[in-house]
Amino acid sequence: MSGFTNLNSSVGYSQNSTPNGGAAPPYQNGPVQTYPAMYPPAGYYGAPPQQQGYSTIPGHAAPAPNKAPVTNNAHSANYYHNNHQQQQNHLPQHHVAPSPYSAPLSSAPPSQPYAALPSAAPPPTNAHYNQQPFQPHPPYATPGSYYGQQSYHPSSARQHPSLVPVTASGPGAPLYPIVSYPSAPGSSQYGTLSSSQSTSAPVGMPTQMVGAPLHQYSAAPPPSTTAVQPGYGVGPPGQTAPTVVNGQGSAAQNAVHQHYTQSHQASLSYDSYSGVPPGSGGADTDQPPSGTPSTSVHSSPGHHQGVQYGYVANSGASSASATTSGPAAAAAAAAAAAAPSSSSSDDDDEEEDEDEEAGGDTSSSTTGSASPVPNSYDSLEGGSYPDSMPPSNDMTNQAAPYGSYGYPSMQSAYQQGPASHTDASPSHDLYGQSGYQQYSQPFPNLSQLSAALGGLSGVPELEVEALRPVNLLQERNLLPPRPLEAPEPNVSSDLKKVNCSPQTFRCTLTSIPQTQALLNKARLPLGLLLHPFRDLQQLPVITSNTIVRCRSCRTYINPFVTFLDQRRWKCNLCYRVNDVPDEFMYNPVTRSYGEPHKRPEVQNATVEFIASSDYMLRPPQPAVYLFVLDVSHNAVEAGYLKYFCESLLENLTKLPGDVRTRVGFLTFDSTIHFYNLQEGLSQPQMLVVSDIDDVFIPSHDSLMVNLKESKELVKDLLTSLPEMFSQTRETHSALGPALQAAYKLMSPTGGRITVFQTQLPTLGVGALQAREDPNQRSSAKGVQHLGPATDFYKKLALDCSGQQIGVDLFLLSSQYADLASLACMSKYSAGSVFYYPSFHYIHNPAQLEKFQKDLERYLTRKIGFEAVMRIRCTKGLSIHTFHGNFFVRSTDLLSLANVNPDSAFAVQMSVEDSLADSSLACFQAALLYTSSRGKRRIRVHTLCLPVVNQLSDVYAGADVQAITCLLANMAIDRSVSSSLSDARDALVNAVVDLVSAYKSNVSNLQQSGLVVPASMRLFPLYILALLKQKALRTGTSTRLDERVFAMCEFKTQPLQQLMRLVHPDLYRLDNMSDQGALHLNDTVVPQPHLLHLSAERLSRDGAFLMDCSNVFYLWIGKCCNEMFIRDVLGCPNYASIPPNMSHIPELETPLSERVRAFLDWLQDNRAFSCTIHVVKDDASAKATLFQHLVEDQSEVASSYRDFLQHIQQQISK
Amino acid sequence: MAFTFAAFCYMLALLLTAALIFFAIWHIIAFDELKTDYKNPIDQCNTLNPLVLPEYLIHFFFCVMFFCAAEWLTLCLNLPLLAYHVWRYVISNFLHPINYETPAGSLEPAFLALGCRYMSRPVMSCPGLYDPTTIMNADILAYCQKEGWCKLAFYLLSFFYYLYGYVFHFRICPSC
């Protein structure tokens, strides 16, 4: 070992190569982190002490040393081989990380994922070997690290073979703690073996192990080369296979007209992929997993020389962001390459998107975009190297970027028969729904009636009603009897029929003002609210060889284009005239020819295309899930781990994915624990990395495992995990390093990282301080610290986003945990944030239940990977700002590493040029994603709205809910970037502004009072409700984290949910009648009327239900009808209702059935199931209910009447 | 005395301003590329951020030179830009001068006061002004573009002014 240590310390290279890895990894990591250079030796070796502690297990020590010597030998011999690292030992995997780092991304990854899947351990090594062949192409090596962090270039320092020997002999620091914690998790022993070996010591040790390692090494190189060859050879077939498959598949589809033909293709292609690895892999590496368990951490205290060298290398590496792992890529080469690479990598990313979105162009785009190494890429394209997925961020093609940008000429292959398939039912569920709702509605008052009529038939009524001036000071009953529906755009009934569902796509102004001047005059924001990946019951899925798009603006063909004649169509966004491809002339639904306007694309505003390989930059990746779990003392106290494991165990088979799905686990407290779940092990192995300053991945192929193959191990782990840490006393939390490790684990494939955190991160990078001053919680002055304290999480999220990794955060903290900083990790990587304040498994059953329900939904909901969403709009309109969780790639393109069905987006628009030359404005959102089954799909939503030039028309089409939501989003931005009071003032001003604008421009009545158009009559109420929200309220004690979480919710919740959060629905349940009830299947769903949110609407003799989106409150008045209490709650009388009742018993009484039917109906199209709380009149929980009664006065906030008075004063001022 | 200190300052400023002109052009091009989707914002910010401080320092440097040379008029011409730089980089973190008080009747709708105003320096661990996550915001993009053009104009004018100043100081010396 001593030799080893020396190597490590002295030469970065050697380190990498050393199977022990312990030493090497850190360095490698170091570069990645960019911290490496700075590290004082102490830092590196600082770790050892801990390890030593671990090392207490003597047994392990011995083996480690052996390895060391081996490596030495190997080192000198295989210089370059080392780069590619094979890690026969687990340690070797480290290799991967280091030099290879680059490799993994670019060349290695491809091989890895695919190869690795089938045969777990061995393949990876092979993969690395495979690289060697590529080495000739230096570019390959470059991983496209986003920020360039990843690159580890073996700088010259590393390659000092000479050093190696020297160091070996040298007395270096003998602490070689190989921390192998092979101990099975189940047993919960962490055996950390620190084998501290002095150079002198090694002799004995080496011999032991030597056999194996040497063997590996010596054997390895040759195999590698050979292996490579095979890999190559194999590759072509594989590659061709997929392509061929596609062709065939499509052909087949044509013939058969199967809807989902693609699945076939997919499976085929996967097979081919999988096939490759075994072949190549087998030869190289059959290595006994024995090596694996040991994770070596460095601890060699001092090798001065070595250290210096190492540093140099590191610094070099860090500076050079991209790795070149050229074969001969000497340090010099690396250095040279580095600079360009860094800059270029980003380009590539961008290109990638472009390509993805640009689609149509086949070869040109792909080539342009991806290949770092032209040669390799070509080969890839040619089909020779199937496995390699083009690294998303490759460099080298700076030149190419724009090549792809141009719009590719149409492909010639239209001759192919129409392959498109559509689902049989083109109709939207939505329409169906709305239809029946209207039908069933009681139409209680005139306005409702006319509105409904307007929706059904005529515009005039609708407009007249919407424009009816409403004097807010006089009319008191503003709420419609049923929750507000989105206003219908005033377009012809044909268009109305096909228009996009308002639940998916909604505009704040359903009549678009013609000019910016008109828009300004209206004083209303123009924007879109999108819920693009919503769960749909019916969705036409189209498989077609050619996806018809406008050649100029790349708009997908949609119901609102015009067909000039049979062969030409005019784009509705840019007005360019395009040809109709031959294939499009055939209609697969009717099987007729010559009716392009009957195609499903043209009949549905929401369609999904199965995309061809033109829309991918690398083969679709498997679904990869990594769970990062906090196991510090605090977490154990809160007790979430058990419930998480239970939930995951239950839903393990329901995780979206296919046979390739991979999972991994990582736990952390002050150290980071990895779990080796390699198939074939008898039980999971825990690998502990205690060097959090310089995190490395102890093993590359066995940490993220195929779920199907390692299911038993995963189950074992989940069963034993809760007990494993039950005695922990570790209170620190090294979240930042854990995230870095997670990022490294995931970067080759992308996927989803789920982080569970229970406290403020206290160690390593990303450590945070408590910033909240509890005394300021109710301060009416500014609220501080709404923004992040550090940009670490943001940078990490951007890196993740670049590697197509989404990070979701579950925060279960009872203390302040600085969500404002932590949330950044999800915000910019398109993740989601869940927060459970004061979570405790015993003391807070309500939170626990919510956590369990959320988790179930979270684990089983759909997911899309590697997504981008582009929003196009009619010429003249432009996008101003986006709101939501994503990274904005360009002016109209969002990069979404993950997309989930529960997140929504908002977009602010502006009118740049006059829209006078068109009567319709259209918006198209195209979401390109990889489904969990590995198919590339494009979901396209198109919304069509009329353009108007009258202010009154603009008002008539205003959608008050959408406007409120958009303003809420803007207000959140404002309060973060400026201050809360600014945002609140601006919201109030928005109301003042609207009222005065309406007064001066439209209303001719010289009425006194507050007059607004009927369409906007709820606006002041909603704004007031907004001001009383947790996110924006002042004066009421609000914990900072809860406030920040409320803000996150505002940014990501879909409109319906958000509106219920802002303005909950209140119903009276005890006297429901069947008037207007819905009859669904066999159940009768009563439809009680909405009530104003005011205590005066509550009566002591009633039972009221408040629907707050994610929670229901059932308020039981003191004198409530005993029959209701008995029949619905199953309690004899009011007094016997338990205080914390949180469910409605299933009783056989008609009343109970009605109530439950109504509750179920309310929950029906909600993603996360709601918890219900029964609130008694006298219970302390009453306070939680009453805070939602927004029309009432509270200690600090004014009532609705007062608010209106205030507005009026402002206007008359 | 053919070559006074003032003349030297002008000459230096002349050269440095030429450099600044390049900075400004680079800046304009970069934002134009962003706007036209040619570049990834992360990439662009990484290239732009390192240039911010050098530009400010260069400008500050020859302001100091002019101060030493007692060229008060020239200094005065440069002071506004100097102040702007200080505001942009330092002070705007603490103040929020762009505060849209939009009472009824003004030209801009009140809701425009909402939305983000990231004119201040974002939380960053490295020097620079541009944050890839907010740079694509239309307001900021427009602001930065405008800033670029204004600076270019300013530097161009000052370039000729320095040229004049240089020649002037060179000529008036008695020995010529």
mmCIF file of C-alpha atoms in Angstrom, chain A residues 146-147 342-343 346-347 349-350 402 405 520 523-526 788-791 794-795 798 828 870 879-881 887-892 967 970-971 973-974 976-978 982-983 986-987 989-990 992-993 996, chain B residues 33-43 46-47 96 98-118 120 122-126 131-134 136-139 141:
data_model
loop_
_atom_site.group_PDB
_atom_site.id
_atom_site.type_symbol
_atom_site.label_atom_id
_atom_site.label_comp_id
_atom_site.label_asym_id
_atom_site.label_seq_id
_atom_site.Cartn_x
_atom_site.Cartn_y
_atom_site.Cartn_z
ATOM 1 C CA TYR A 146 -21.582 21.688 -18.240
ATOM 2 C CA TYR A 147 -19.526 23.989 -16.389
ATOM 3 C CA SER A 342 -15.096 24.144 -22.025
ATOM 4 C CA SER A 343 -16.521 26.746 -24.183
ATOM 5 C CA ASP A 346 -22.122 24.556 -23.784
ATOM 6 C CA ASP A 347 -22.533 25.067 -27.372
ATOM 7 C CA ASP A 349 -25.813 21.593 -25.282
ATOM 8 C CA GLU A 350 -27.475 24.263 -27.024
ATOM 9 C CA TYR A 402 -25.766 26.653 -36.662
ATOM 10 C CA TYR A 405 -30.191 25.626 -37.002
ATOM 11 C CA ASN A 520 -51.372 48.722 -21.980
ATOM 12 C CA ARG A 523 -54.025 47.296 -17.783
ATOM 13 C CA LEU A 524 -54.156 43.569 -17.781
ATOM 14 C CA PRO A 525 -51.207 41.248 -18.136
ATOM 15 C CA LEU A 526 -51.000 39.034 -21.176
ATOM 16 C CA PRO A 788 -30.735 31.940 -1.738
ATOM 17 C CA ALA A 789 -27.765 32.397 0.537
ATOM 18 C CA THR A 790 -25.391 30.674 -1.807
ATOM 19 C CA ASP A 791 -25.311 29.870 -5.456
ATOM 20 C CA LYS A 794 -28.167 26.785 -8.268
ATOM 21 C CA LYS A 795 -24.936 25.849 -9.948
ATOM 22 C CA LEU A 798 -27.617 23.894 -13.702
ATOM 23 C CA TYR A 828 -33.376 25.149 -12.022
ATOM 24 C CA ARG A 870 -40.647 25.285 -26.855
ATOM 25 C CA ILE A 879 -42.358 35.803 -24.832
ATOM 26 C CA HIS A 880 -41.323 38.050 -22.055
ATOM 27 C CA THR A 881 -40.698 35.901 -19.012
ATOM 28 C CA PHE A 887 -33.837 26.377 -17.030
ATOM 29 C CA VAL A 888 -34.457 28.856 -19.800
ATOM 30 C CA ARG A 889 -32.323 27.797 -22.685
ATOM 31 C CA SER A 890 -33.230 30.477 -25.116
ATOM 32 C CA THR A 891 -35.942 32.989 -25.633
ATOM 33 C CA ASP A 892 -38.600 30.407 -26.259
ATOM 34 C CA LEU A 967 -49.896 38.162 -11.191
ATOM 35 C CA MET A 970 -44.945 37.952 -10.983
ATOM 36 C CA ALA A 971 -45.435 39.046 -7.418
ATOM 37 C CA ASP A 973 -40.508 37.218 -8.500
ATOM 38 C CA ARG A 974 -40.852 40.726 -7.331
ATOM 39 C CA VAL A 976 -37.618 37.855 -4.127
ATOM 40 C CA SER A 977 -35.779 40.311 -6.301
ATOM 41 C CA SER A 978 -36.988 43.387 -4.523
ATOM 42 C CA ASP A 982 -43.167 46.228 -3.185
ATOM 43 C CA ALA A 983 -44.930 43.203 -4.469
ATOM 44 C CA ALA A 986 -47.983 46.456 -6.889
ATOM 45 C CA LEU A 987 -50.779 43.948 -6.515
ATOM 46 C CA ASN A 989 -52.060 48.974 -7.629
ATOM 47 C CA ALA A 990 -52.994 46.457 -10.265
ATOM 48 C CA VAL A 992 -56.638 50.251 -8.731
ATOM 49 C CA ASP A 993 -55.245 50.487 -12.175
ATOM 50 C CA SER A 996 -59.651 53.290 -13.155
ATOM 51 C CA GLU B 33 -26.511 35.798 -29.924
ATOM 52 C CA LEU B 34 -28.456 35.085 -26.810
ATOM 53 C CA LYS B 35 -31.480 36.738 -28.193
ATOM 54 C CA THR B 36 -31.319 34.840 -31.403
ATOM 55 C CA ASP B 37 -30.908 31.510 -29.653
ATOM 56 C CA TYR B 38 -27.471 30.856 -30.948
ATOM 57 C CA LYS B 39 -25.884 30.457 -27.589
ATOM 58 C CA ASN B 40 -26.554 28.704 -24.386
ATOM 59 C CA PRO B 41 -27.025 31.208 -21.576
ATOM 60 C CA ILE B 42 -24.734 29.316 -19.250
ATOM 61 C CA ASP B 43 -22.005 29.413 -21.797
ATOM 62 C CA ASN B 46 -19.396 32.174 -18.350
ATOM 63 C CA THR B 47 -17.689 34.111 -21.080
ATOM 64 C CA HIS B 96 -33.814 49.061 -5.500
ATOM 65 C CA ILE B 98 -36.074 50.724 -10.195
ATOM 66 C CA ASN B 99 -39.176 50.888 -8.199
ATOM 67 C CA TYR B 100 -42.187 51.258 -10.323
ATOM 68 C CA GLU B 101 -44.550 53.368 -8.412
ATOM 69 C CA THR B 102 -47.310 53.271 -10.891
ATOM 70 C CA PRO B 103 -50.330 55.104 -9.693
ATOM 71 C CA ALA B 104 -53.351 55.133 -11.863
ATOM 72 C CA GLY B 105 -52.944 57.342 -14.851
ATOM 73 C CA SER B 106 -49.331 56.701 -15.626
ATOM 74 C CA LEU B 107 -48.304 55.230 -18.912
ATOM 75 C CA GLU B 108 -47.316 51.844 -17.672
ATOM 76 C CA PRO B 109 -49.758 49.383 -16.235
ATOM 77 C CA ALA B 110 -49.309 48.833 -12.555
ATOM 78 C CA PHE B 111 -48.799 45.145 -12.862
ATOM 79 C CA LEU B 112 -45.556 45.812 -14.641
ATOM 80 C CA ALA B 113 -44.222 46.753 -11.296
ATOM 81 C CA LEU B 114 -44.443 43.071 -10.585
ATOM 82 C CA GLY B 115 -42.088 40.623 -12.053
ATOM 83 C CA CYS B 116 -38.452 40.501 -11.390
ATOM 84 C CA ARG B 117 -35.997 43.324 -11.552
ATOM 85 C CA TYR B 118 -32.707 41.616 -11.425
ATOM 86 C CA SER B 120 -28.694 44.053 -9.071
ATOM 87 C CA PRO B 122 -27.212 38.152 -8.233
ATOM 88 C CA VAL B 123 -25.843 35.901 -5.555
ATOM 89 C CA MET B 124 -22.745 34.523 -7.168
ATOM 90 C CA SER B 125 -19.614 32.839 -6.068
ATOM 91 C CA CYS B 126 -17.556 34.384 -8.815
ATOM 92 C CA ASP B 131 -26.853 35.007 -14.028
ATOM 93 C CA PRO B 132 -27.710 32.340 -16.576
ATOM 94 C CA THR B 133 -31.032 31.662 -14.940
ATOM 95 C CA THR B 134 -32.314 35.185 -15.279
ATOM 96 C CA MET B 136 -33.118 35.267 -20.664
ATOM 97 C CA ASN B 137 -35.720 37.400 -19.011
ATOM 98 C CA ALA B 138 -36.822 39.808 -21.683
ATOM 99 C CA ASP B 139 -36.406 42.854 -19.469
ATOM 100 C CA LEU B 141 -31.937 41.056 -22.024
#
